[in-house]
XYZ file of C-alpha atoms in Angstrom:
245
model
C 23.168 -16.771 47.099
C 21.722 -13.240 47.146
C 24.431 -11.905 44.822
C 24.098 -14.866 42.473
C 20.311 -14.534 42.142
C 20.532 -10.780 41.666
C 23.175 -11.154 38.938
C 20.981 -13.692 37.186
C 18.035 -11.301 37.263
C 20.148 -8.469 35.845
C 21.470 -10.751 33.124
C 17.968 -11.973 32.276
C 16.713 -8.399 31.986
C 19.569 -7.430 29.679
C 19.007 -10.486 27.497
C 15.269 -9.779 27.290
C 15.819 -6.172 26.205
C 18.355 -7.384 23.635
C 15.822 -9.942 22.385
C 13.197 -7.208 21.928
C 15.632 -5.073 19.926
C 16.601 -8.071 17.778
C 12.922 -8.788 17.021
C 12.200 -5.187 16.041
C 15.389 -5.016 13.969
C 14.450 -8.255 12.194
C 10.980 -6.886 11.377
C 12.476 -3.700 9.923
C 15.127 -5.645 7.989
C 12.637 -8.124 6.507
C 10.182 -5.377 5.564
C 12.973 -3.274 4.021
C 14.322 -6.190 1.989
C 10.818 -7.045 0.822
C 10.330 -3.461 -0.342
C 13.726 -3.365 -2.036
C 13.721 -6.787 -3.686
C 10.053 -7.371 -4.456
C 7.750 -4.410 -4.086
C 9.938 -1.857 -5.875
C 10.707 -4.210 -8.783
C 7.005 -5.077 -9.008
C 6.124 -1.386 -8.963
C 8.688 -0.655 -11.675
C 7.193 -3.383 -13.851
C 3.652 -2.140 -13.211
C 4.683 1.448 -13.894
C 6.271 0.409 -17.191
C 3.057 -1.317 -18.251
C 1.041 1.671 -17.008
C 3.016 4.009 -19.280
C 2.606 1.610 -22.179
C -1.155 1.378 -21.607
C -1.404 5.183 -21.652
C 0.595 5.263 -24.884
C -1.637 2.643 -26.510
C -4.766 4.542 -25.513
C -3.273 7.781 -26.853
C -2.324 6.233 -30.212
C -5.795 4.738 -30.688
C -7.433 8.084 -29.974
C -5.043 9.901 -32.313
C -5.743 7.490 -35.175
C -9.447 8.103 -34.807
C -8.953 11.858 -34.421
C -6.884 12.293 -37.572
C -9.073 10.039 -39.702
C -12.253 11.783 -38.605
C -10.617 15.189 -39.147
C -9.753 14.479 -42.760
C -13.168 12.889 -43.240
C -14.861 16.053 -41.968
C -12.703 18.455 -44.014
C -12.423 16.126 -47.023
C -8.801 17.224 -47.232
C -9.704 20.685 -48.415
C -8.032 24.001 -47.564
C -4.702 22.316 -46.943
C -6.138 19.975 -44.308
C -5.002 16.871 -46.151
C -2.418 15.414 -43.746
C -4.890 13.422 -41.658
C -4.183 10.121 -43.410
C -0.438 10.568 -43.026
C -0.716 11.464 -39.348
C -3.044 8.531 -38.682
C -0.545 6.212 -40.370
C 2.270 7.487 -38.133
C 0.285 6.764 -34.988
C -0.781 3.388 -36.407
C 2.836 2.381 -36.995
C 3.807 3.613 -33.527
C 0.940 1.628 -32.002
C 1.900 -1.545 -33.856
C 5.527 -1.170 -32.735
C 4.360 -0.769 -29.124
C 2.160 -3.866 -29.341
C 5.046 -5.839 -30.826
C 7.368 -4.810 -27.992
C 4.726 -5.695 -25.427
C 4.246 -9.123 -26.988
C 7.992 -9.743 -26.638
C 7.832 -8.548 -23.045
C 4.898 -10.862 -22.292
C 6.708 -13.756 -23.971
C 9.851 -13.171 -21.890
C 7.726 -13.038 -18.737
C 5.942 -16.198 -19.852
C 2.641 -14.340 -19.516
C 0.528 -16.357 -21.948
C -2.675 -14.513 -21.084
C -1.204 -11.092 -21.854
C 0.453 -12.379 -25.023
C -2.845 -13.803 -26.275
C -4.714 -10.576 -25.463
C -2.133 -8.498 -27.329
C -2.432 -10.743 -30.393
C -6.191 -10.182 -30.449
C -5.747 -6.449 -29.976
C -3.217 -6.293 -32.812
C -5.697 -7.964 -35.181
C -8.462 -5.587 -34.087
C -6.171 -2.568 -34.549
C -5.442 -3.695 -38.114
C -9.173 -3.886 -38.848
C -9.857 -0.605 -37.047
C -7.160 1.258 -38.987
C -7.932 -0.224 -42.420
C -11.672 0.461 -42.059
C -10.908 4.004 -40.863
C -8.637 4.693 -43.846
C -11.264 3.370 -46.247
C -13.916 5.560 -44.622
C -11.756 8.695 -44.852
C -10.929 7.967 -48.489
C -14.635 7.676 -49.289
C -15.278 11.057 -47.679
C -12.418 12.681 -49.608
C -12.981 11.043 -53.010
C -16.719 10.351 -53.165
C -18.237 12.832 -50.760
C -20.177 12.953 -47.517
C -22.911 10.550 -48.523
C -20.480 7.771 -49.395
C -18.490 8.337 -46.222
C -21.567 8.432 -44.022
C -22.700 5.135 -45.486
C -19.444 3.517 -44.393
C -19.148 5.177 -40.987
C -21.152 2.472 -39.232
C -18.446 -0.069 -40.118
C -15.785 2.177 -38.641
C -17.871 2.639 -35.485
C -18.254 -1.154 -35.237
C -14.504 -1.690 -35.649
C -13.821 0.979 -32.994
C -16.304 -0.611 -30.590
C -14.836 -4.111 -31.081
C -11.356 -2.744 -30.353
C -12.470 -0.865 -27.236
C -14.306 -3.909 -25.863
C -11.055 -5.878 -25.934
C -8.662 -3.056 -25.161
C -10.335 -1.249 -22.266
C -10.445 -4.187 -19.781
C -6.759 -4.909 -20.402
C -5.747 -1.279 -19.911
C -7.939 -1.014 -16.817
C -6.358 -4.160 -15.370
C -2.863 -2.721 -15.920
C -3.842 0.571 -14.298
C -5.365 -1.253 -11.314
C -2.187 -3.325 -10.874
C -0.174 -0.117 -10.782
C -2.509 1.424 -8.181
C -2.368 -1.772 -6.101
C 1.430 -1.760 -6.228
C 1.489 1.832 -4.984
C -0.824 0.956 -2.085
C 1.235 -2.104 -1.114
C 4.447 -0.086 -1.160
C 2.819 2.611 0.982
C 1.663 -0.043 3.468
C 5.184 -1.506 3.764
C 6.704 1.945 4.220
C 4.123 2.704 6.915
C 4.984 -0.567 8.690
C 8.689 0.283 8.689
C 7.933 3.780 9.972
C 5.669 2.496 12.761
C 8.192 -0.119 13.924
C 11.064 2.389 13.815
C 8.956 4.899 15.749
C 7.490 2.660 18.443
C 10.321 0.163 18.945
C 12.446 2.530 21.063
C 9.390 3.579 23.070
C 8.430 -0.026 23.778
C 12.035 -0.834 24.679
C 12.103 2.090 27.128
C 8.886 0.848 28.749
C 10.280 -2.667 29.049
C 13.577 -1.412 30.495
C 11.644 0.754 32.940
C 9.554 -2.230 33.988
C 12.631 -4.343 34.630
C 14.342 -1.548 36.540
C 11.250 -1.200 38.721
C 11.074 -4.981 39.124
C 14.748 -5.270 40.012
C 14.671 -2.335 42.442
C 11.574 -3.763 44.119
C 13.212 -7.172 44.436
C 16.455 -5.597 45.620
C 14.591 -3.590 48.269
C 12.758 -6.705 49.429
C 15.973 -8.701 49.505
C 17.728 -6.000 51.498
C 14.807 -5.894 53.938
C 15.019 -9.656 54.312
C 18.758 -9.403 54.949
C 18.327 -6.638 57.492
C 15.481 -8.527 59.198
C 17.635 -11.633 59.268
C 20.523 -9.701 60.793
C 18.228 -8.209 63.401
C 16.815 -11.637 64.222
C 20.301 -13.120 64.392
C 21.441 -10.234 66.565
C 18.491 -10.791 68.893
C 19.244 -14.504 69.095
C 22.902 -13.804 69.645
C 22.096 -11.229 72.310
C 19.768 -13.687 74.041
C 22.345 -16.444 73.912
C 25.052 -14.135 75.242
C 22.803 -12.989 78.059
C 21.965 -16.597 78.974
C 25.632 -17.522 78.878
C 26.468 -14.585 81.117
C 23.773 -15.492 83.651
C 24.960 -19.085 83.717
C 28.503 -17.933 84.409
C 27.326 -15.883 87.382
C 25.760 -18.951 88.921
């Protein structure tokens, strides 16, 4: 009975330690798969949109920069390429918006698709008003251009009101994705770091528990043997006395 109980305790301890390792391994595996299958793909998508948002912002600024440059110089002293440069950035911006609309359509993101349609219309107005303003500066002079500048400022403001929240939302999604990925990586690191330590503590506890129980069991056995020996000695002595009589 003693050997059977002791073997059961040893087996239980081994199974418990194995169970702890399986739990920790499962946590690491699930977290790793989540990072690989979901978080990284989400981060890649967010990073793509982040780069696109930076490109859109850059193109808008460049259109304004080149149109205001030619307006200020009136195309004199060889500084007459502002309209051409602005057109290049306008075409690049429109191509980017078109690609993003296709991306939003494929992702079935109706909200993004609608926002991009509005932005495209506002970019058209912004660019056409800017070109008209720069032409007035070049052909009719400062007074004519200044009189039209308020319309360009209004078109720029309307575009920024619609564009900035969308770009900010994309940038925030990218930042959130980075933070989530960092949190998952930290979880994996913490589990991988502390799992062996916890397992060692648990194994140590069971070793102490088993040794304590083994010591107690051995004491009980020894005590039982001593008691049995005393009883046997008493019985033998009584039997011997009886035989003398």
